Amino acid sequence: MSPAKATALSEPKVVTGDHGYVLEDVPHLSDYKPDLLTYPNPLQDNPAYAVVKQYFVDMDDTVPQQIVVHVDSPRGIHFRRAGPREKVYFKPDEVHACIVTCGGLCPGLNTVIREIVGSLHDMYGVTRIEGIEGGYRGFYSRNTIPLTPKVVNGIHKRGGTIIGTSRGGYDNKKIVNSIEDRGINQVYIIGGDGTQKGASAIYEEVRRRGLKVAVVGIPKTIDNDIPVIDKSFGFDTAVEEAQRAINAAHVEAESNENCIGLVKLMGRNSGFIAMYATLASRDVDCCLIPESPFYLEGPGGLFEYIERRIKENGHMVIVVAEGAGQDLVAESLRTTDNKDASGNKVLDDVGWWLSQKIKGHFKKQTQMEINLKYIDPTYMIRAVPSNASDNVYSTLLAQSAVHGAMAGYTGCTVGPVHGRECYIPFYRITEKQNKVVITDRMWARMLSSTNQPSFLSTKDIIESIMEEAPPTQLLDDQVTDNGLVNEKRIVC
Ligand SMILES: Nc1ncnc2c1ncn2[C@@H]1O[C@H](COP(=O)(O)OP(=O)(O)OP(=O)(O)O)[C@@H](O)[C@H]1O
Ligand SMILES: O=P(O)(O)OC[C@H]1O[C@](O)(CO)[C@@H](O)[C@@H]1O
Ligand SMILES: [Mg+2]
């Protein structure tokens, strides 16, 4: 496997303006191929778009990363607004596009595939579109799958990805050789943080070879761990689907004496699904996520809280994100550090471990007999088709990606920033993961909905503040004014 850093990175395109305005722009094919011809955008003759007052996006439109500002704030970082441009850099019959899906499944993958094909075909008259089978390794080890509007018709009603996905198998040189040999000139890469790192390295190699190939990433992550964008497609569907498991756990817990319903949800490093599913449900008494350490024994610990809830209520529901408490599990089971084909740590089953620990504690330490029902719906949540709002969202993402590639933009990911579709440079997407910020208001809202202990000492809180994590983006309209809010919490 050739590492992503095999090619030298091109310089970021940063434009500055008055009052602290910064545009973190994305690469364009003309940056390294200055003599490319341009053509009028065929959309100008499309009757469906004739009604739109200003259909083409103004070249100067940019979107601010921070929308909560003070009177004396600098204007800050901006991203280029996505959308159709008056001039395109490809003639329709010249385009040879391909689509690849990599990493874990996520509701909406098929919708994005369908809409890329539909946008290329219906808006731009492109007919040569192929699916790369089975993720990155498909570029050099499989035949391609022809994608036409007929082939993709109705696939948005199915879970999974019709072109297949995989982990591992990334070989930069072989992938770019395949792109070059097949004469592909638009590459749409749908995947999570790992995939986008690979896409960035593909773009760098394409550029090094001087190829007229647009490389555009579409962020996919059920965990919502990709930064900058408002949220990832499939996330709403996952939260909705998680409700079914939580409801089942609640029904079991309510109907049996001294019963605990325990639900494990996805979230390797980021606990967004667990936090939002908990907030949405209101039946959850405790939510455990990777970002917030917890402990079992002693005052303020999980066992003490469970005993209290069971005594008060006769039942309780616990939601645990799969990445929560991994240090505790590893310590207790002495597990080895296994990695998957992409190099991601294989997690220990915290749900099973917690079930055993809770049962053991109640058997040995208390007079109380408890009943524990453990539900692990993780793959069921990931495999469903996307819901209506994710379908609309995925459609916009796909259209933005196609408009961007046709307009010659490359080396970027598309996604909404405060509701506006943007082209975002790869390095912004891959530099860190989006995480729940436990000193942010959203986590506090969650804590107040469950009444669970925070499990945090003053030292933990100070450490979190010191990390200076940005505020949780998802639905949190209020930027954390770190100083005030956090200071108050420490004093309390
Ligand atoms: N640093 C990297 N450089 C190049 N390729 C990478 C890198 N990290 C991962 N990849 C490749 O990207 C693909 C997907 O990676 P991974 O399995 O980590 O999933 P992901 O894209 O992060 O999605 P998710 O974690 O949401 O399932 C794999 O084929 C993997 O080999
Ligand atoms: O078992 P797999 O397919 O490797 O995927 C599991 C992982 O994928 C994710 O859903 C991310 O795509 C994580 O939440 C989870 O840890
Ligand atoms: Mg990942």
Coordinates of C-alpha atoms and ligand atoms in Angstrom, one line a residue:
M1 CA 0.0 0.0 0.0
S2 CA 1.5 3.3 -1.0
P3 CA 1.1 5.8 1.8
A4 CA -0.9 9.0 1.2
K5 CA 2.1 11.1 1.7
A6 CA 4.0 9.6 -1.3
T7 CA 3.4 12.8 -3.3
A8 CA 4.5 16.3 -2.3
L9 CA 1.5 18.4 -1.3
S10 CA 0.5 21.4 -3.4
E11 CA 0.2 24.7 -1.6
P12 CA -3.1 25.7 -0.1
K13 CA -4.9 28.5 -2.0
V14 CA -5.6 31.2 0.6
V15 CA -6.9 34.6 -0.4
T16 CA -7.1 37.4 2.2
G17 CA -9.2 40.5 2.1
D18 CA -10.2 43.5 4.3
H19 CA -11.2 43.2 7.9
G20 CA -9.6 39.7 8.5
Y21 CA -11.4 38.1 5.5
V22 CA -9.8 34.8 4.5
L23 CA -10.9 32.6 1.7
E24 CA -9.6 29.0 1.9
D25 CA -10.1 28.3 -1.8
V26 CA -10.0 25.0 -3.6
P27 CA -7.7 24.0 -6.5
H28 CA -8.8 24.4 -10.1
L29 CA -7.7 22.5 -13.1
S30 CA -6.5 25.8 -14.6
D31 CA -4.0 26.2 -11.7
Y32 CA -1.8 23.7 -13.4
K33 CA -3.2 23.5 -16.9
P34 CA -3.6 27.2 -17.8
D35 CA -4.6 26.8 -21.4
L36 CA -7.8 24.8 -21.0
L37 CA -10.8 25.8 -23.1
T38 CA -14.1 26.8 -21.6
Y39 CA -17.6 26.2 -22.8
P40 CA -21.0 27.8 -22.0
N41 CA -22.8 25.8 -19.3
P42 CA -25.5 23.7 -21.0
L43 CA -27.8 24.4 -18.1
Q44 CA -28.5 27.8 -19.6
D45 CA -30.6 26.0 -22.2
N46 CA -32.3 23.7 -19.7
P47 CA -36.0 24.6 -19.5
A48 CA -36.2 23.4 -15.9
Y49 CA -33.8 26.1 -14.8
A50 CA -35.0 28.9 -17.0
V51 CA -37.3 30.1 -14.2
V52 CA -34.5 30.7 -11.7
K53 CA -33.6 34.3 -11.4
Q54 CA -29.9 34.0 -10.9
Y55 CA -29.1 30.4 -11.5
F56 CA -25.3 30.6 -11.9
V57 CA -23.4 31.2 -8.7
D58 CA -21.5 34.4 -8.6
M59 CA -17.8 33.8 -8.8
D60 CA -17.3 35.9 -5.7
D61 CA -19.8 34.1 -3.5
T62 CA -18.2 32.7 -0.4
V63 CA -19.6 31.3 2.9
P64 CA -18.2 32.2 6.3
Q65 CA -17.2 29.3 8.6
Q66 CA -18.4 31.2 11.7
I67 CA -21.7 32.9 11.6
V68 CA -21.9 34.1 15.2
V69 CA -19.7 37.2 15.4
H70 CA -19.2 40.3 17.5
V71 CA -19.1 43.9 16.3
D72 CA -15.3 43.9 16.3
S73 CA -14.7 40.3 15.1
P74 CA -12.5 39.7 12.1
R75 CA -14.5 38.3 9.1
G76 CA -12.6 35.0 9.4
I77 CA -12.4 31.9 7.3
H78 CA -14.7 31.5 4.2
F79 CA -15.2 28.7 1.7
R80 CA -16.1 28.9 -1.9
R81 CA -19.9 28.6 -2.5
A82 CA -20.8 25.5 -4.5
G83 CA -23.1 25.5 -7.5
P84 CA -23.2 25.8 -11.3
R85 CA -20.9 28.3 -13.1
E86 CA -21.5 30.1 -16.4
K87 CA -18.5 28.4 -18.0
V88 CA -17.6 24.8 -17.8
Y89 CA -14.3 23.1 -18.5
F90 CA -15.6 19.9 -20.1
K91 CA -17.7 19.3 -23.2
P92 CA -20.4 16.7 -22.3
D93 CA -19.1 14.2 -24.8
E94 CA -15.6 14.6 -23.5
V95 CA -16.5 13.6 -19.9
H96 CA -15.7 10.1 -18.7
A97 CA -16.7 10.0 -15.0
C98 CA -16.4 7.4 -12.4
I99 CA -17.8 7.0 -8.9
V100 CA -16.3 5.0 -6.0
T101 CA -17.7 4.3 -2.5
C102 CA -15.2 3.4 0.3
G103 CA -15.3 2.6 4.0
G104 CA -18.3 1.5 6.0
L105 CA -21.9 1.6 4.8
C106 CA -24.1 4.7 5.4
P107 CA -27.7 5.4 4.6
G108 CA -27.8 7.6 1.5
L109 CA -24.9 6.1 -0.5
N110 CA -27.2 4.9 -3.3
T111 CA -28.9 8.3 -3.3
V112 CA -25.6 10.1 -3.9
I113 CA -24.7 7.6 -6.7
R114 CA -28.1 8.0 -8.3
E115 CA -28.0 11.8 -8.1
I116 CA -24.4 12.1 -9.5
V117 CA -25.5 10.0 -12.5
G118 CA -28.7 11.9 -12.8
S119 CA -27.0 15.3 -12.6
L120 CA -24.3 14.5 -15.1
H121 CA -26.8 13.0 -17.5
D122 CA -29.8 15.3 -17.2
M123 CA -28.0 18.6 -16.5
Y124 CA -24.9 18.2 -18.5
G125 CA -25.7 15.6 -21.1
V126 CA -22.9 13.3 -20.0
T127 CA -23.3 9.6 -21.0
R128 CA -20.0 7.9 -19.9
I129 CA -20.3 7.2 -16.2
E130 CA -18.8 4.1 -14.5
G131 CA -18.9 2.7 -11.0
I132 CA -15.7 1.4 -9.6
E133 CA -16.5 -1.9 -7.9
G134 CA -15.7 -2.6 -4.3
G135 CA -13.9 0.6 -3.1
Y136 CA -10.4 1.8 -3.9
R137 CA -9.0 -1.6 -4.8
G138 CA -11.7 -1.9 -7.5
F139 CA -9.7 0.7 -9.6
Y140 CA -7.0 -1.8 -10.3
S141 CA -8.5 -5.2 -9.6
R142 CA -12.1 -5.2 -11.0
N143 CA -14.0 -4.3 -14.1
T144 CA -16.1 -1.1 -13.9
I145 CA -19.9 -1.1 -13.8
P146 CA -21.6 1.1 -16.4
L147 CA -24.0 3.6 -14.6
T148 CA -26.9 5.0 -16.6
P149 CA -30.1 6.7 -15.4
K150 CA -31.9 3.4 -16.0
V151 CA -29.4 1.4 -13.9
V152 CA -29.6 3.8 -10.9
N153 CA -33.4 4.3 -11.1
G154 CA -34.9 3.5 -7.7
I155 CA -31.6 2.6 -6.0
H156 CA -32.2 5.4 -3.4
K157 CA -34.9 3.1 -1.9
R158 CA -32.3 0.5 -1.1
G159 CA -29.7 0.4 1.7
G160 CA -26.0 -0.2 1.0
T161 CA -24.2 0.8 -2.2
I162 CA -24.8 -0.8 -5.5
I163 CA -21.2 -0.6 -6.5
G164 CA -19.8 -2.1 -3.3
T165 CA -17.3 -0.8 -0.8
S166 CA -14.3 -2.0 1.1
R167 CA -11.6 -1.0 3.6
G168 CA -7.9 -1.1 2.8
G169 CA -6.6 -1.8 -0.7
Y170 CA -5.5 1.8 -1.2
D171 CA -2.6 2.0 -3.7
N172 CA -2.1 5.5 -5.0
K173 CA 0.0 4.8 -8.0
K174 CA -2.1 1.9 -9.2
I175 CA -5.3 3.9 -8.7
V176 CA -4.0 6.9 -10.7
N177 CA -2.6 4.6 -13.4
S178 CA -6.1 3.1 -13.7
I179 CA -7.6 6.6 -14.0
E180 CA -5.1 7.5 -16.6
D181 CA -5.3 4.3 -18.6
R182 CA -9.1 4.3 -18.7
G183 CA -9.2 7.9 -19.8
I184 CA -11.3 8.9 -16.8
N185 CA -11.4 12.7 -16.3
Q186 CA -13.9 13.2 -13.4
V187 CA -13.5 11.1 -10.2
Y188 CA -16.3 11.2 -7.6
I189 CA -15.0 9.7 -4.3
I190 CA -17.6 9.0 -1.6
G191 CA -16.3 8.1 1.8
G192 CA -15.3 9.0 5.3
D193 CA -12.1 10.6 6.8
G194 CA -9.9 7.8 5.6
T195 CA -11.3 7.9 2.1
Q196 CA -10.9 11.7 1.9
K197 CA -7.2 11.3 2.8
G198 CA -6.9 8.9 0.0
A199 CA -8.8 11.2 -2.4
S200 CA -6.5 14.1 -1.5
A201 CA -3.4 12.0 -2.4
I202 CA -5.1 10.9 -5.7
Y203 CA -5.6 14.6 -6.5
E204 CA -1.9 15.3 -5.7
E205 CA -0.7 12.5 -7.9
V206 CA -3.1 13.5 -10.7
R207 CA -1.8 17.1 -10.5
R208 CA 1.8 15.9 -10.4
R209 CA 1.2 14.0 -13.7
G210 CA -0.5 17.1 -15.2
L211 CA -3.8 15.3 -16.0
K212 CA -7.0 17.0 -16.8
V213 CA -8.9 15.1 -14.2
A214 CA -11.2 16.6 -11.6
V215 CA -11.1 14.8 -8.2
V216 CA -14.1 15.6 -6.0
G217 CA -14.8 14.0 -2.6
I218 CA -18.3 13.6 -1.1
P219 CA -18.1 13.2 2.7
K220 CA -19.7 10.0 4.0
T221 CA -19.7 9.2 7.7
I222 CA -22.5 7.8 9.7
D223 CA -20.6 8.8 12.8
N224 CA -20.7 12.5 11.8
D225 CA -17.0 12.7 12.5
I226 CA -16.1 14.9 9.5
P227 CA -15.3 18.5 10.5
V228 CA -16.4 21.8 8.9
I229 CA -19.6 20.5 7.3
D230 CA -22.9 20.9 9.2
K231 CA -23.5 17.2 9.3
S232 CA -23.0 14.1 7.2
F233 CA -25.6 12.4 5.0
G234 CA -27.2 9.4 6.6
F235 CA -26.8 10.8 10.1
D236 CA -30.5 11.8 10.5
T237 CA -31.6 8.4 9.2
A238 CA -29.3 6.7 11.8
V239 CA -30.6 8.8 14.6
E240 CA -34.2 8.0 13.6
E241 CA -33.4 4.3 13.2
A242 CA -31.7 4.3 16.6
Q243 CA -35.0 5.3 18.1
R244 CA -36.5 1.9 17.3
A245 CA -33.8 0.2 19.3
I246 CA -34.1 2.6 22.2
N247 CA -37.9 2.2 22.2
A248 CA -37.5 -1.6 22.3
A249 CA -35.1 -1.2 25.2
H250 CA -37.6 1.0 27.0
V251 CA -40.5 -1.3 26.4
E252 CA -38.5 -4.3 27.8
A253 CA -37.2 -2.2 30.7
E254 CA -40.6 -0.9 31.7
S255 CA -42.3 -4.3 31.4
N256 CA -39.9 -6.3 33.5
E257 CA -39.0 -5.9 37.2
N258 CA -35.7 -4.0 37.9
C259 CA -34.9 -4.1 34.3
I260 CA -32.1 -2.3 32.4
G261 CA -32.3 -1.8 28.7
L262 CA -28.8 -1.3 27.2
V263 CA -28.4 -0.2 23.6
K264 CA -25.1 0.0 21.8
L265 CA -25.0 2.5 18.9
M266 CA -22.2 3.3 16.4
G267 CA -19.7 6.0 17.0
R268 CA -16.1 4.9 16.9
N269 CA -14.5 8.2 18.1
S270 CA -17.5 10.5 18.0
G271 CA -20.6 10.0 20.0
F272 CA -23.0 12.1 17.9
I273 CA -25.5 9.3 17.1
A274 CA -25.7 8.4 20.8
M275 CA -26.1 12.0 21.9
Y276 CA -28.8 12.9 19.4
A277 CA -30.7 9.6 19.7
T278 CA -30.7 10.2 23.5
L279 CA -31.9 13.8 23.1
A280 CA -34.6 12.7 20.6
S281 CA -35.9 9.8 22.7
R282 CA -36.2 11.2 26.2
D283 CA -36.5 7.6 27.5
V284 CA -32.8 7.4 28.1
D285 CA -31.4 7.7 31.6
C286 CA -27.7 7.5 30.7
C287 CA -25.7 8.1 27.5
L288 CA -22.0 7.2 27.3
I289 CA -19.8 8.5 24.5
P290 CA -16.1 8.2 23.6
E291 CA -15.5 11.9 24.3
S292 CA -16.7 11.8 27.9
P293 CA -14.8 9.4 30.2
F294 CA -16.8 7.5 32.8
Y295 CA -16.1 5.1 35.6
L296 CA -18.1 2.3 37.2
E297 CA -17.3 2.0 40.9
G298 CA -17.5 4.4 43.9
P299 CA -19.3 7.7 44.5
G300 CA -20.5 9.4 41.3
G301 CA -19.8 6.3 39.3
L302 CA -22.1 4.4 36.9
F303 CA -23.1 1.6 39.3
E304 CA -24.2 4.1 42.0
Y305 CA -26.3 5.9 39.5
I306 CA -27.9 2.7 38.2
E307 CA -28.8 1.6 41.7
R308 CA -30.4 4.9 42.4
R309 CA -32.4 4.9 39.2
I310 CA -33.6 1.3 39.6
K311 CA -34.7 2.1 43.2
E312 CA -36.5 5.3 42.1
N313 CA -38.0 4.0 38.8
G314 CA -37.8 0.3 38.7
H315 CA -36.2 0.4 35.3
M316 CA -33.6 2.4 33.2
V317 CA -32.3 2.7 29.7
I318 CA -28.6 3.1 28.9
V319 CA -27.2 4.1 25.5
V320 CA -23.6 3.5 24.9
A321 CA -21.6 4.5 21.8
E322 CA -19.3 1.8 20.6
G323 CA -16.2 3.8 21.2
A324 CA -17.1 4.8 24.8
G325 CA -15.0 3.4 27.7
Q326 CA -12.6 1.6 25.4
D327 CA -9.7 2.2 27.9
L328 CA -11.8 0.5 30.7
V329 CA -12.6 -2.5 28.5
A330 CA -9.0 -2.9 27.3
E331 CA -7.8 -2.7 30.9
S332 CA -10.3 -5.2 32.1
L333 CA -10.1 -7.7 29.2
R334 CA -6.4 -7.1 28.3
T335 CA -7.3 -7.2 24.7
T336 CA -4.7 -6.7 21.9
D337 CA -4.5 -3.7 19.6
N338 CA -6.1 -5.2 16.4
K339 CA -6.5 -3.0 13.3
D340 CA -8.9 -3.4 10.3
A341 CA -7.7 -3.4 6.7
S342 CA -7.7 0.5 6.6
G343 CA -5.6 0.7 9.9
N344 CA -8.6 1.7 12.1
K345 CA -8.5 0.2 15.6
V346 CA -10.9 -2.7 16.0
L347 CA -13.0 -1.8 19.0
D348 CA -13.9 -4.1 21.9
D349 CA -17.6 -4.7 22.4
V350 CA -18.3 -2.2 25.1
G351 CA -22.0 -3.1 25.2
W352 CA -21.3 -6.8 26.0
W353 CA -18.6 -5.9 28.5
L354 CA -20.9 -3.3 30.2
S355 CA -23.7 -5.9 30.4
Q356 CA -21.3 -8.4 32.1
K357 CA -20.0 -5.7 34.5
I358 CA -23.5 -4.5 35.5
K359 CA -24.8 -8.0 36.1
G360 CA -21.7 -9.0 38.1
H361 CA -21.9 -5.9 40.2
F362 CA -25.6 -6.4 41.1
K363 CA -25.1 -10.1 41.8
K364 CA -22.1 -9.6 44.1
Q365 CA -22.5 -6.2 45.7
T366 CA -26.2 -5.7 46.1
Q367 CA -29.3 -7.5 47.3
M368 CA -31.1 -6.4 44.2
E369 CA -31.9 -8.8 41.4
I370 CA -31.7 -7.1 38.1
N371 CA -32.8 -8.1 34.6
L372 CA -30.6 -6.8 31.7
K373 CA -31.6 -6.7 28.0
Y374 CA -28.8 -5.9 25.7
I375 CA -29.6 -4.7 22.2
D376 CA -26.9 -4.2 19.5
P377 CA -28.7 -2.7 16.4
T378 CA -25.5 -1.2 14.9
Y379 CA -25.4 -2.9 11.5
M380 CA -29.2 -2.7 11.2
I381 CA -29.0 1.1 11.6
R382 CA -26.3 1.4 9.0
A383 CA -27.9 -0.8 6.4
V384 CA -31.3 1.0 6.0
P385 CA -32.2 3.3 3.1
S386 CA -31.9 7.0 3.8
N387 CA -35.0 8.9 5.0
A388 CA -36.6 11.7 3.1
S389 CA -34.5 14.5 4.6
D390 CA -31.2 12.6 3.9
N391 CA -32.4 11.9 0.4
V392 CA -32.8 15.6 -0.3
Y393 CA -29.6 16.4 1.4
S394 CA -27.7 13.7 -0.6
T395 CA -29.2 15.1 -3.8
L396 CA -27.8 18.6 -3.1
L397 CA -24.4 17.1 -2.3
A398 CA -24.3 15.2 -5.5
Q399 CA -25.4 18.1 -7.6
S400 CA -22.8 20.4 -6.0
A401 CA -20.1 17.8 -6.7
V402 CA -21.1 17.6 -10.4
H403 CA -21.3 21.4 -10.8
G404 CA -17.9 21.7 -9.2
A405 CA -16.2 19.1 -11.4
M406 CA -17.8 20.5 -14.6
A407 CA -16.6 24.0 -13.6
G408 CA -13.0 22.6 -13.2
Y409 CA -12.8 22.6 -9.5
T410 CA -10.8 19.7 -8.1
G411 CA -8.9 18.6 -4.9
C412 CA -11.9 19.3 -2.7
T413 CA -14.8 17.9 -0.8
V414 CA -18.4 19.3 -1.1
G415 CA -20.7 19.9 1.9
P416 CA -23.0 22.3 3.6
V417 CA -21.6 25.0 5.9
H418 CA -24.4 26.7 7.8
G419 CA -26.8 25.4 5.2
R420 CA -24.9 26.6 2.1
E421 CA -23.2 24.1 -0.2
C422 CA -19.4 24.8 -0.3
Y423 CA -16.2 23.5 -1.9
I424 CA -13.9 22.8 0.9
P425 CA -10.1 22.0 0.5
F426 CA -9.3 18.4 1.4
Y427 CA -6.8 19.4 4.1
R428 CA -9.6 21.1 6.1
I429 CA -11.7 17.9 6.1
T430 CA -8.8 15.5 6.9
E431 CA -6.8 17.5 9.5
K432 CA -9.0 16.4 12.4
Q433 CA -12.2 14.6 13.4
N434 CA -15.4 16.2 14.4
K435 CA -16.2 15.3 18.0
V436 CA -18.8 16.0 20.6
V437 CA -17.4 18.9 22.7
I438 CA -18.3 18.1 26.2
T439 CA -17.8 21.6 27.4
D440 CA -20.3 22.8 24.8
R441 CA -24.0 23.5 25.4
M442 CA -25.3 20.5 23.4
W443 CA -23.7 18.0 25.8
A444 CA -25.1 20.0 28.7
R445 CA -28.6 19.8 27.1
M446 CA -28.1 16.0 26.8
L447 CA -27.0 15.7 30.5
S448 CA -29.9 17.7 31.7
S449 CA -32.3 15.5 29.7
T450 CA -31.0 12.3 31.3
N451 CA -30.0 13.7 34.7
Q452 CA -27.0 11.4 34.6
P453 CA -23.8 12.3 36.4
S454 CA -21.2 14.0 34.2
F455 CA -18.5 11.6 35.6
L456 CA -16.1 14.6 35.2
S457 CA -13.9 16.0 37.8
T458 CA -12.9 19.7 37.8
K459 CA -9.5 18.5 36.4
D460 CA -11.2 16.8 33.5
I461 CA -13.2 19.9 32.7
I462 CA -10.1 22.1 32.8
E463 CA -8.3 19.7 30.5
S464 CA -11.2 19.8 28.0
I465 CA -11.1 23.5 28.0
M466 CA -7.4 23.5 27.5
E467 CA -7.8 21.4 24.4
E468 CA -9.8 24.4 23.0
A469 CA -12.0 22.2 20.9
P470 CA -14.3 24.0 18.6
P471 CA -18.0 24.0 19.4
T472 CA -20.2 21.1 18.3
Q473 CA -21.4 22.1 14.8
L474 CA -24.5 20.0 14.5
L475 CA -27.6 22.0 15.2
D476 CA -25.8 24.0 17.8
D477 CA -26.6 27.5 16.8
Q478 CA -24.6 29.1 19.6
V479 CA -20.9 29.3 19.4
T480 CA -19.2 28.3 22.7
D481 CA -18.0 31.4 24.3
N482 CA -15.4 29.3 26.1
G483 CA -14.3 31.7 28.8
L484 CA -17.7 32.5 30.3
V485 CA -19.6 29.2 30.1
N486 CA -16.8 27.0 31.1
E487 CA -15.5 29.2 33.9
K488 CA -19.0 29.2 35.4
R489 CA -19.2 25.5 35.2
I490 CA -15.9 25.0 37.0
V491 CA -16.9 27.3 39.8
C492 CA -20.1 25.3 40.2
Ligands
LIG1 N1 -4.3 8.0 5.2 C1 -4.8 7.3 4.1 N2 -4.3 7.5 2.9 C2 -4.8 6.9 1.8 N3 -5.9 6.1 1.9 C3 -6.5 5.9 3.1 C4 -6.0 6.5 4.3 N4 -6.8 6.1 5.3 C5 -7.7 5.2 4.8 N5 -7.5 5.1 3.4 C6 -8.3 4.3 2.5 O1 -9.6 4.8 2.4 C7 -10.6 3.8 2.4 C8 -11.6 3.9 3.5 O2 -11.0 4.1 4.7 P1 -11.7 3.7 6.1 O3 -11.9 2.3 6.1 O4 -10.8 4.3 7.2 O5 -13.1 4.3 6.0 P2 -13.6 5.9 6.0 O6 -13.4 6.4 4.7 O7 -12.9 6.6 7.1 O8 -15.1 5.7 6.3 P3 -15.8 5.3 7.7 O9 -14.8 5.3 8.8 O10 -16.8 6.3 7.9 O11 -16.3 3.9 7.5 C9 -9.8 2.5 2.5 O12 -9.7 1.9 1.2 C10 -8.5 2.9 3.0 O13 -7.4 2.0 2.6
LIG2 O1 -17.5 -3.3 10.9 P1 -17.1 -2.4 9.9 O2 -17.7 -2.5 8.6 O3 -15.6 -2.2 9.8 O4 -17.6 -0.9 10.4 C1 -17.7 -0.5 11.7 C2 -17.4 0.9 11.8 O5 -17.9 1.7 10.8 C3 -18.5 2.8 11.2 O6 -19.9 2.7 11.0 C4 -18.0 4.1 10.5 O7 -18.4 3.9 9.1 C5 -18.2 2.9 12.7 O8 -19.2 3.5 13.4 C6 -17.9 1.5 13.0 O9 -16.9 1.4 14.0
MG3 MG -13.3 6.7 9.2

